[in-house]
């Protein structure tokens, strides 16, 4: 039964949803579909390159080419090492700081929240510029103190990049975890205190399990963000070519498109990265749901 | 993941909304758990976050000689901030100011429109009945799953096809879509706009669209600011998309311009561009930090709304 009111609601919903849905189709779906189409073709130059380039249907060749390219695979290896370094330090640090803020012993809580959170107001590119200057011998006020570590070498690039990300994101996640901690009911904590649990015991056995969903979500967003790593290494790469132009999957995509002019390969690699991120986020979401139900 | 969503009231909520949050009754002799110890650890972390910002501030006041010859965490021999600013705004016929204007257009106008569209869509998903609603919502959430940078090359390829590469629109249009904002707007609409108010408006014979504009939209003002800030930061931060989309310097957002100066300082031996990149970074970060300090509360409410499902 379509009453006038139901009809009015449908009409208004269409009106309110139209701008978002039209644009969403144009700048999210259409590019993905078009890239999917592009990824099925490859450019052949005929003869000696005088005949101009032709687009030839290649099926899934671009995908197999990307997946079998050591440079592309190495990009994912870089991300794996980076995640192994970055997530424990950043999430662990954010948890520790949030628990300290919530311990009832911290002074100047508002100031500390703000100070820790401030790097998040700095765009990633500028954060990377600042740190690369701080990593540069002759410019840096800290390198001499630390005994001349070469922050820009191939071996240290993962740590240097992870440090920039730690600087940008630790405070952000501290604020999220601290907000979650404030939602832990006071009665629970009172009960723990009456049972004789000390501050550290309470933090580890009571507070941490209660904010597990927030932590799981933060880890998920961090992993998705890590797969997309581009800006910070790109800036480091300008300062030192030790890390190579395909050091992360996104750098590989950019190199494939604009250095090798192979758009089919770049499209295929882009889609593989998107797919990888989507599958990973799906799995993590499923796992955390599963965990919280059991 | 079924915690009730608690949104801050438009007035700042008290810091600890629960009882019995005092220090432990018997302070332990452990150094870690003393007031001084906890504050010292937080202080160390704050030092780590603030020192690079201090470096940026101090370096912007130095002459080129001092930048290379004096300690980064100490002032230089001469105070060259105004010379540096003059140099920054004078370089290349004042191109820096143009980059700032571009960025305000990309991020400011772009995020404003993106927020209007997201709030309208989120409200429709929350309050209006129409067929296929949840399917459509799930479809929009797919957009949250696709990482932004993975879209840069596909966007470039499509833009090349329709002739938008190296145009204003090639960077501006993608910023108008914010799927996560639609999700946030739906959550905020459920929390802020009581159904009874809408029912009353319907009884009074107000049209649906009018009810949204006159009644719901004002109630969603705090949500609007939160979603705007999110998208504004995201566009202001974006680097990969403009990098692949733009080659005309006059269209650059400030990030890309700074990057070009910085790489030319390194690769083409233009050491004066070192300072340009430093001072340019400071000038473009300053308004963000001010905005951020003024609107902290909105920022946090969005972050925690996203985190507490």
Coordinates of C-alpha atoms in Angstrom, one line a residue, chain A residues 129 133 139, chain B residues 55-68 78 80-81 83-85 87-88 91 96 258 261-262 265 270-283:
Chain A
X129 CA 59.7 16.3 4.7
X133 CA 65.5 16.8 6.9
X139 CA 71.3 19.2 8.5
Chain B
X55 CA 62.4 22.2 14.4
X56 CA 60.1 23.3 11.6
X57 CA 59.3 26.5 13.5
X58 CA 62.9 27.4 14.3
X59 CA 64.2 26.4 10.8
X60 CA 61.7 28.8 9.2
X61 CA 63.3 31.7 11.0
X62 CA 66.9 30.9 9.9
X63 CA 69.0 32.1 7.0
X64 CA 70.3 29.5 4.6
X65 CA 73.7 29.5 6.2
X66 CA 72.2 29.1 9.7
X67 CA 70.0 26.3 8.5
X68 CA 73.0 24.2 7.7
X78 CA 69.9 36.0 12.7
X80 CA 65.3 35.7 8.9
X81 CA 61.6 34.7 9.1
X83 CA 63.0 37.5 4.6
X84 CA 62.0 33.9 4.1
X85 CA 58.3 34.7 4.0
X87 CA 61.1 35.0 -0.6
X88 CA 58.3 32.3 -0.3
X91 CA 59.2 33.1 -5.8
X96 CA 52.9 29.7 -3.6
X258 CA 56.3 21.7 -1.7
X261 CA 60.6 22.3 -4.5
X262 CA 62.0 19.7 -2.2
X265 CA 66.6 21.2 -3.9
X270 CA 69.0 24.4 -5.8
X271 CA 69.9 24.7 -2.1
X272 CA 67.7 27.8 -1.8
X273 CA 64.7 25.6 -2.4
X274 CA 65.5 23.8 0.8
X275 CA 64.4 26.8 2.8
X276 CA 61.4 27.3 0.5
X277 CA 60.1 23.9 1.3
X278 CA 60.6 24.4 5.0
X279 CA 59.0 27.8 5.2
X280 CA 56.2 26.7 2.8
X281 CA 55.5 23.7 5.0
X282 CA 55.2 25.9 8.1
X283 CA 52.9 28.4 6.4

